[in-house]
Structure formats: structure tokens, C-alpha cells
PDB file of C-alpha atoms in Angstrom:
ATOM      1  CA  UNK A   1       0.000   0.000   0.000  1.00 88.00           C
ATOM      2  CA  UNK A   2       1.297   3.468  -0.896  1.00 92.00           C
ATOM      3  CA  UNK A   3       1.480   5.642   2.204  1.00 93.00           C
ATOM      4  CA  UNK A   4       2.113   9.387   2.327  1.00 95.00           C
ATOM      5  CA  UNK A   5       3.774  10.566   5.540  1.00 96.00           C
ATOM      6  CA  UNK A   6       3.451  14.262   6.391  1.00 97.00           C
ATOM      7  CA  UNK A   7       5.539  16.036   9.013  1.00 97.00           C
ATOM      8  CA  UNK A   8       4.122  19.195  10.560  1.00 98.00           C
ATOM      9  CA  UNK A   9       5.633  21.585  13.061  1.00 98.00           C
ATOM     10  CA  UNK A  10       4.973  24.666  15.138  1.00 98.00           C
ATOM     11  CA  UNK A  11       7.861  26.942  16.135  1.00 97.00           C
ATOM     12  CA  UNK A  12       5.944  29.333  18.394  1.00 97.00           C
ATOM     13  CA  UNK A  13       3.216  28.627  20.955  1.00 97.00           C
ATOM     14  CA  UNK A  14      -0.304  29.426  19.759  1.00 95.00           C
ATOM     15  CA  UNK A  15      -1.688  32.794  20.822  1.00 93.00           C
ATOM     16  CA  UNK A  16      -5.161  31.484  21.605  1.00 93.00           C
ATOM     17  CA  UNK A  17      -5.825  29.384  24.690  1.00 95.00           C
ATOM     18  CA  UNK A  18      -7.426  25.972  24.171  1.00 97.00           C
ATOM     19  CA  UNK A  19     -11.204  25.897  24.073  1.00 97.00           C
ATOM     20  CA  UNK A  20     -12.905  24.425  27.112  1.00 97.00           C
ATOM     21  CA  UNK A  21     -13.844  20.769  27.017  1.00 96.00           C
ATOM     22  CA  UNK A  22     -17.493  19.805  27.556  1.00 95.00           C
ATOM     23  CA  UNK A  23     -18.614  19.007  31.085  1.00 94.00           C
ATOM     24  CA  UNK A  24     -19.144  15.326  30.284  1.00 94.00           C
ATOM     25  CA  UNK A  25     -15.428  14.704  29.712  1.00 97.00           C
ATOM     26  CA  UNK A  26     -12.258  15.278  31.696  1.00 97.00           C
ATOM     27  CA  UNK A  27      -8.615  15.444  30.625  1.00 98.00           C
ATOM     28  CA  UNK A  28      -5.969  13.922  32.887  1.00 97.00           C
ATOM     29  CA  UNK A  29      -2.191  14.178  32.675  1.00 98.00           C
ATOM     30  CA  UNK A  30      -0.497  10.851  33.281  1.00 95.00           C
ATOM     31  CA  UNK A  31       3.197  10.078  33.680  1.00 93.00           C
ATOM     32  CA  UNK A  32       4.774   6.698  34.414  1.00 92.00           C
ATOM     33  CA  UNK A  33       2.169   5.086  32.155  1.00 96.00           C
ATOM     34  CA  UNK A  34       2.108   1.295  32.365  1.00 97.00           C
ATOM     35  CA  UNK A  35       3.058  -0.338  29.058  1.00 98.00           C
ATOM     36  CA  UNK A  36      -0.159  -2.368  29.158  1.00 97.00           C
ATOM     37  CA  UNK A  37      -2.233   0.807  29.308  1.00 98.00           C
ATOM     38  CA  UNK A  38      -0.173   2.566  26.637  1.00 98.00           C
ATOM     39  CA  UNK A  39      -0.687  -0.384  24.295  1.00 98.00           C
ATOM     40  CA  UNK A  40      -4.409  -0.456  25.101  1.00 98.00           C
ATOM     41  CA  UNK A  41      -4.809   3.235  24.232  1.00 98.00           C
ATOM     42  CA  UNK A  42      -2.843   2.733  21.019  1.00 98.00           C
ATOM     43  CA  UNK A  43      -5.128  -0.114  19.982  1.00 97.00           C
ATOM     44  CA  UNK A  44      -8.323   1.587  21.137  1.00 97.00           C
ATOM     45  CA  UNK A  45      -7.694   4.750  19.142  1.00 97.00           C
ATOM     46  CA  UNK A  46      -5.770   3.261  16.225  1.00 96.00           C
ATOM     47  CA  UNK A  47      -7.784   0.096  15.703  1.00 95.00           C
ATOM     48  CA  UNK A  48     -10.348   1.666  13.347  1.00 95.00           C
ATOM     49  CA  UNK A  49      -7.491   2.951  11.194  1.00 94.00           C
ATOM     50  CA  UNK A  50      -4.247   1.249  10.250  1.00 93.00           C
ATOM     51  CA  UNK A  51      -2.236   1.690  13.432  1.00 94.00           C
ATOM     52  CA  UNK A  52      -0.494  -1.686  13.354  1.00 93.00           C
ATOM     53  CA  UNK A  53       3.209  -0.854  13.723  1.00 91.00           C
ATOM     54  CA  UNK A  54       3.334  -1.277  17.499  1.00 95.00           C
ATOM     55  CA  UNK A  55       0.844  -4.088  17.965  1.00 95.00           C
ATOM     56  CA  UNK A  56       3.635  -6.642  17.781  1.00 94.00           C
ATOM     57  CA  UNK A  57       5.955  -4.763  20.124  1.00 96.00           C
ATOM     58  CA  UNK A  58       7.262  -6.609  23.165  1.00 97.00           C
ATOM     59  CA  UNK A  59       6.614  -5.287  26.642  1.00 97.00           C
ATOM     60  CA  UNK A  60      10.289  -4.316  26.803  1.00 97.00           C
ATOM     61  CA  UNK A  61       9.930  -2.150  23.692  1.00 97.00           C
ATOM     62  CA  UNK A  62       6.967  -0.352  25.254  1.00 97.00           C
ATOM     63  CA  UNK A  63       8.885   0.132  28.517  1.00 97.00           C
ATOM     64  CA  UNK A  64      11.838   1.644  26.651  1.00 97.00           C
ATOM     65  CA  UNK A  65       9.526   4.029  24.781  1.00 96.00           C
ATOM     66  CA  UNK A  66       7.754   5.135  27.942  1.00 97.00           C
ATOM     67  CA  UNK A  67      10.944   5.646  29.966  1.00 96.00           C
ATOM     68  CA  UNK A  68      12.077   8.617  27.863  1.00 96.00           C
ATOM     69  CA  UNK A  69      12.333  11.433  30.452  1.00 95.00           C
ATOM     70  CA  UNK A  70       9.447  13.875  30.216  1.00 96.00           C
ATOM     71  CA  UNK A  71       7.064  11.525  28.410  1.00 98.00           C
ATOM     72  CA  UNK A  72       3.444  12.383  29.164  1.00 98.00           C
ATOM     73  CA  UNK A  73       0.033  11.061  28.265  1.00 98.00           C
ATOM     74  CA  UNK A  74      -3.025  13.282  28.350  1.00 98.00           C
ATOM     75  CA  UNK A  75      -6.025  10.979  28.480  1.00 98.00           C
ATOM     76  CA  UNK A  76      -9.542  12.159  27.704  1.00 98.00           C
ATOM     77  CA  UNK A  77     -12.136  10.323  29.776  1.00 98.00           C
ATOM     78  CA  UNK A  78     -15.860  10.191  29.172  1.00 96.00           C
ATOM     79  CA  UNK A  79     -18.618   7.904  30.316  1.00 92.00           C
ATOM     80  CA  UNK A  80     -17.370   4.324  30.234  1.00 89.00           C
ATOM     81  CA  UNK A  81     -13.628   4.999  30.111  1.00 96.00           C
ATOM     82  CA  UNK A  82     -11.014   6.605  27.856  1.00 98.00           C
ATOM     83  CA  UNK A  83     -12.297   8.528  24.837  1.00 98.00           C
ATOM     84  CA  UNK A  84      -8.939   9.573  23.409  1.00 98.00           C
ATOM     85  CA  UNK A  85      -5.389  10.570  24.230  1.00 98.00           C
ATOM     86  CA  UNK A  86      -2.311  12.585  23.373  1.00 98.00           C
ATOM     87  CA  UNK A  87       1.122  11.001  23.825  1.00 98.00           C
ATOM     88  CA  UNK A  88       3.914  13.588  24.125  1.00 98.00           C
ATOM     89  CA  UNK A  89       7.617  12.820  24.021  1.00 98.00           C
ATOM     90  CA  UNK A  90      10.490  15.341  24.288  1.00 98.00           C
ATOM     91  CA  UNK A  91      13.886  15.299  22.626  1.00 97.00           C
ATOM     92  CA  UNK A  92      16.537  17.760  23.768  1.00 95.00           C
ATOM     93  CA  UNK A  93      19.109  19.176  21.342  1.00 93.00           C
ATOM     94  CA  UNK A  94      21.226  22.319  21.094  1.00 94.00           C
ATOM     95  CA  UNK A  95      18.249  24.490  20.132  1.00 94.00           C
ATOM     96  CA  UNK A  96      16.068  23.425  23.059  1.00 96.00           C
ATOM     97  CA  UNK A  97      13.397  20.812  23.655  1.00 97.00           C
ATOM     98  CA  UNK A  98      11.548  19.436  20.640  1.00 98.00           C
ATOM     99  CA  UNK A  99       8.260  17.879  21.738  1.00 98.00           C
ATOM    100  CA  UNK A 100       6.738  15.280  19.454  1.00 98.00           C
ATOM    101  CA  UNK A 101       3.049  14.481  19.488  1.00 98.00           C
ATOM    102  CA  UNK A 102       3.786  10.750  19.185  1.00 97.00           C
ATOM    103  CA  UNK A 103       0.143   9.689  19.069  1.00 97.00           C
ATOM    104  CA  UNK A 104      -3.131  11.544  19.145  1.00 97.00           C
ATOM    105  CA  UNK A 105      -6.690  10.531  18.487  1.00 96.00           C
ATOM    106  CA  UNK A 106     -10.169   9.691  19.673  1.00 97.00           C
ATOM    107  CA  UNK A 107     -11.823   6.363  20.371  1.00 97.00           C
ATOM    108  CA  UNK A 108     -14.683   5.519  18.012  1.00 95.00           C
ATOM    109  CA  UNK A 109     -17.361   6.356  20.569  1.00 95.00           C
ATOM    110  CA  UNK A 110     -15.972   9.913  20.900  1.00 96.00           C
ATOM    111  CA  UNK A 111     -15.787  10.735  17.178  1.00 95.00           C
ATOM    112  CA  UNK A 112     -18.372  13.212  15.917  1.00 94.00           C
ATOM    113  CA  UNK A 113     -18.803  15.023  19.241  1.00 94.00           C
ATOM    114  CA  UNK A 114     -16.603  18.005  18.396  1.00 94.00           C
ATOM    115  CA  UNK A 115     -13.790  16.808  20.666  1.00 97.00           C
ATOM    116  CA  UNK A 116     -10.915  16.208  18.230  1.00 96.00           C
ATOM    117  CA  UNK A 117      -9.932  19.837  17.710  1.00 97.00           C
ATOM    118  CA  UNK A 118     -10.308  20.665  21.380  1.00 97.00           C
ATOM    119  CA  UNK A 119      -8.252  17.702  22.548  1.00 98.00           C
ATOM    120  CA  UNK A 120      -5.511  18.619  20.089  1.00 98.00           C
ATOM    121  CA  UNK A 121      -5.516  22.250  21.279  1.00 98.00           C
ATOM    122  CA  UNK A 122      -4.986  21.053  24.859  1.00 98.00           C
ATOM    123  CA  UNK A 123      -2.317  18.613  23.686  1.00 98.00           C
ATOM    124  CA  UNK A 124      -0.414  21.354  21.856  1.00 98.00           C
ATOM    125  CA  UNK A 125      -0.585  23.637  24.901  1.00 98.00           C
ATOM    126  CA  UNK A 126       0.707  20.775  27.059  1.00 98.00           C
ATOM    127  CA  UNK A 127       3.524  20.146  24.582  1.00 98.00           C
ATOM    128  CA  UNK A 128       4.682  23.756  24.787  1.00 98.00           C
ATOM    129  CA  UNK A 129       4.710  23.666  28.602  1.00 98.00           C
ATOM    130  CA  UNK A 130       6.100  20.123  28.974  1.00 97.00           C
ATOM    131  CA  UNK A 131       9.715  21.260  29.376  1.00 96.00           C
ATOM    132  CA  UNK A 132       8.777  23.266  32.470  1.00 96.00           C
ATOM    133  CA  UNK A 133       7.162  20.235  34.130  1.00 96.00           C
ATOM    134  CA  UNK A 134      10.047  17.926  33.168  1.00 95.00           C
ATOM    135  CA  UNK A 135      12.870  20.328  34.104  1.00 95.00           C
ATOM    136  CA  UNK A 136      14.156  20.411  30.512  1.00 96.00           C
ATOM    137  CA  UNK A 137      15.379  23.315  28.347  1.00 96.00           C
ATOM    138  CA  UNK A 138      12.549  25.493  27.012  1.00 96.00           C
ATOM    139  CA  UNK A 139      10.462  24.073  24.189  1.00 97.00           C
ATOM    140  CA  UNK A 140      11.678  25.206  20.765  1.00 97.00           C
ATOM    141  CA  UNK A 141       9.412  23.141  18.537  1.00 97.00           C
ATOM    142  CA  UNK A 142       6.284  21.005  18.629  1.00 98.00           C
ATOM    143  CA  UNK A 143       5.944  18.540  15.803  1.00 98.00           C
ATOM    144  CA  UNK A 144       4.005  15.527  14.593  1.00 98.00           C
ATOM    145  CA  UNK A 145       3.930  12.912  11.856  1.00 96.00           C
ATOM    146  CA  UNK A 146       0.636  11.948  10.262  1.00 96.00           C
ATOM    147  CA  UNK A 147      -0.014   9.713   7.310  1.00 93.00           C
ATOM    148  CA  UNK A 148      -2.697   8.425   5.007  1.00 91.00           C
ATOM    149  CA  UNK A 149      -3.200   5.457   7.356  1.00 89.00           C
ATOM    150  CA  UNK A 150      -4.600   7.817  10.024  1.00 91.00           C
ATOM    151  CA  UNK A 151      -8.171   9.043  10.246  1.00 88.00           C
ATOM    152  CA  UNK A 152      -9.316  11.163   7.302  1.00 89.00           C
ATOM    153  CA  UNK A 153      -9.585  14.341   9.403  1.00 91.00           C
ATOM    154  CA  UNK A 154      -6.104  14.092  10.967  1.00 94.00           C
ATOM    155  CA  UNK A 155      -4.092  16.285   8.595  1.00 95.00           C
ATOM    156  CA  UNK A 156      -6.739  19.010   8.400  1.00 95.00           C
ATOM    157  CA  UNK A 157      -7.074  19.041  12.188  1.00 96.00           C
ATOM    158  CA  UNK A 158      -3.334  19.524  12.672  1.00 97.00           C
ATOM    159  CA  UNK A 159      -3.262  22.348  10.124  1.00 97.00           C
ATOM    160  CA  UNK A 160      -6.326  24.023  11.640  1.00 96.00           C
ATOM    161  CA  UNK A 161      -4.528  24.156  15.012  1.00 97.00           C
ATOM    162  CA  UNK A 162      -1.532  25.981  13.519  1.00 96.00           C
ATOM    163  CA  UNK A 163       0.869  23.151  12.681  1.00 97.00           C
ATOM    164  CA  UNK A 164       2.574  23.753   9.320  1.00 97.00           C
ATOM    165  CA  UNK A 165       3.690  21.093   6.865  1.00 97.00           C
ATOM    166  CA  UNK A 166       7.503  20.894   6.740  1.00 97.00           C
ATOM    167  CA  UNK A 167       8.011  17.631   4.880  1.00 96.00           C
ATOM    168  CA  UNK A 168       6.377  14.738   3.055  1.00 96.00           C
ATOM    169  CA  UNK A 169       7.527  11.344   1.879  1.00 96.00           C
ATOM    170  CA  UNK A 170       5.987   8.276   0.293  1.00 95.00           C
ATOM    171  CA  UNK A 171       6.576   4.678   1.315  1.00 94.00           C
ATOM    172  CA  UNK A 172       5.274   1.254   0.408  1.00 93.00           C
ATOM    173  CA  UNK A 173       3.835  -0.562   3.412  1.00 88.00           C
ATOM    174  CA  UNK A 174       2.605  -4.134   3.787  1.00 89.00           C
ATOM    175  CA  UNK A 175      -0.789  -3.533   5.359  1.00 88.00           C
ATOM    176  CA  UNK A 176      -3.884  -5.648   5.996  1.00 90.00           C
ATOM    177  CA  UNK A 177      -6.775  -5.189   3.582  1.00 89.00           C
ATOM    178  CA  UNK A 178      -8.899  -3.616   6.326  1.00 91.00           C
ATOM    179  CA  UNK A 179      -8.141  -2.102   9.751  1.00 92.00           C
ATOM    180  CA  UNK A 180      -8.226  -4.638  12.582  1.00 93.00           C
ATOM    181  CA  UNK A 181     -10.681  -2.587  14.654  1.00 94.00           C
ATOM    182  CA  UNK A 182     -10.345  -1.654  18.307  1.00 96.00           C
ATOM    183  CA  UNK A 183     -11.389  -5.074  19.619  1.00 95.00           C
ATOM    184  CA  UNK A 184      -8.579  -6.984  17.923  1.00 95.00           C
ATOM    185  CA  UNK A 185      -6.069  -4.153  18.330  1.00 96.00           C
ATOM    186  CA  UNK A 186      -6.561  -4.087  22.103  1.00 96.00           C
ATOM    187  CA  UNK A 187      -5.946  -7.824  22.393  1.00 92.00           C
ATOM    188  CA  UNK A 188      -9.286  -9.420  21.576  1.00 91.00           C
ATOM    189  CA  UNK A 189      -9.389 -12.553  19.419  1.00 90.00           C
ATOM    190  CA  UNK A 190      -9.669 -11.995  15.688  1.00 80.00           C
ATOM    191  CA  UNK A 191     -12.627 -13.493  13.848  1.00 74.00           C
ATOM    192  CA  UNK A 192     -11.883 -16.826  12.198  1.00 66.00           C
ATOM    193  CA  UNK A 193      -9.898 -16.352   8.984  1.00 60.00           C
ATOM    194  CA  UNK A 194      -8.903 -12.726   9.717  1.00 57.00           C
ATOM    195  CA  UNK A 195      -5.309 -11.725   9.013  1.00 53.00           C
ATOM    196  CA  UNK A 196      -3.135 -10.595  11.907  1.00 48.00           C
ATOM    197  CA  UNK A 197       0.364  -9.146  11.868  1.00 48.00           C
ATOM    198  CA  UNK A 198       1.273 -10.163  15.423  1.00 44.00           C
TER     199      UNK A 198
END
């Protein structure tokens, strides 16, 4: 499958403050995330799309990813559990702290409620202030990768929040014919005859 990967960045914090979230949801900052929960969120949000890269990761790979100093998850909770999340990860270089939005998205039950833009606004604000909480050099850049395997609104949402395209590339990926869905991606058994990459 041909996949277009787009890199976007923001070099200055947004002027506007994030819009308030509706009363029926709450956003919680989480550090020291258990690898089991990180994998669950990845599968929950990415299952309806083609987020398959990390489904076969070992627990040790998840632990290594989550032990990067300053890593944060911002989890959106609604009735019944998590409705989405933002995974932030910093990298320090000579110019300051570059904060990557590693993963961002909504669970299926939260899509269509007007939450995607708001959650991203809060995630971007958290990215710009992450260095202060993690005792790192000031943030110099917030950036993200998205691709044509993500939800159809992903690229437009990033651009609408002020992230600017700074690079694109095309790759060939061996992908399943259809997304696995959240059930299979969070560890549930696949229907008989379904293809799995684990």
C-alpha cells in the first residue's frame, strides 16, 4: 500500500488558549504510564485505522519508549472509560526541547462530538509547557507525523490548530486489507480467517 507521511511543526506557541472541554469529559495528565495501558490506548484509538506498527511490540519495547524522560500522556475520559489521548515525548538538542506528538486521536465512541480539535488544542498547549514540568530546556518546537493510514480528518485538524507542513515522503507498506478494529487491536481474538500481523 502506498502511504504518504506528512511532518508538521509549530515553532511558536499558539496565541489562543485551548477551548474548554465539555462538562461530560475530563482530561488527565499521566506520567509513568504502564506499558499495558499505553498499548491499550494505542489499539483503542488506532484500531479503526491502520495503526499496526506497534501491535507486535514486546513489553520491553513499550517500557523503553515510555521511559524517555518527560514523556506524558493526556487521556480524555468520558462515560465508560477513555475517549482519546495525546502522547507527548520530548527530545533535547542544542536548540532546546523538541516535543513530538507521538500519538493523538479519539476512540470511536468519541468521534463526531466536536472533541478532536479541542483535545488537540490542549495537547499542543501541554507540549509547549512540557519542558517546564520535566525540568528540561525550554520548548523550541512542537511537531508531529501523520499519514494516510490515520483518520481522514487528521491532517486538516493539525493544520487548523496551527501546525505547518515541513516535509512529506511516500513509502510502500505491507498492510492488511482492512483495519483490525479496536477489539482486535486491544488484544481481543480476531474473527476466524482474519489476518493478523502479530
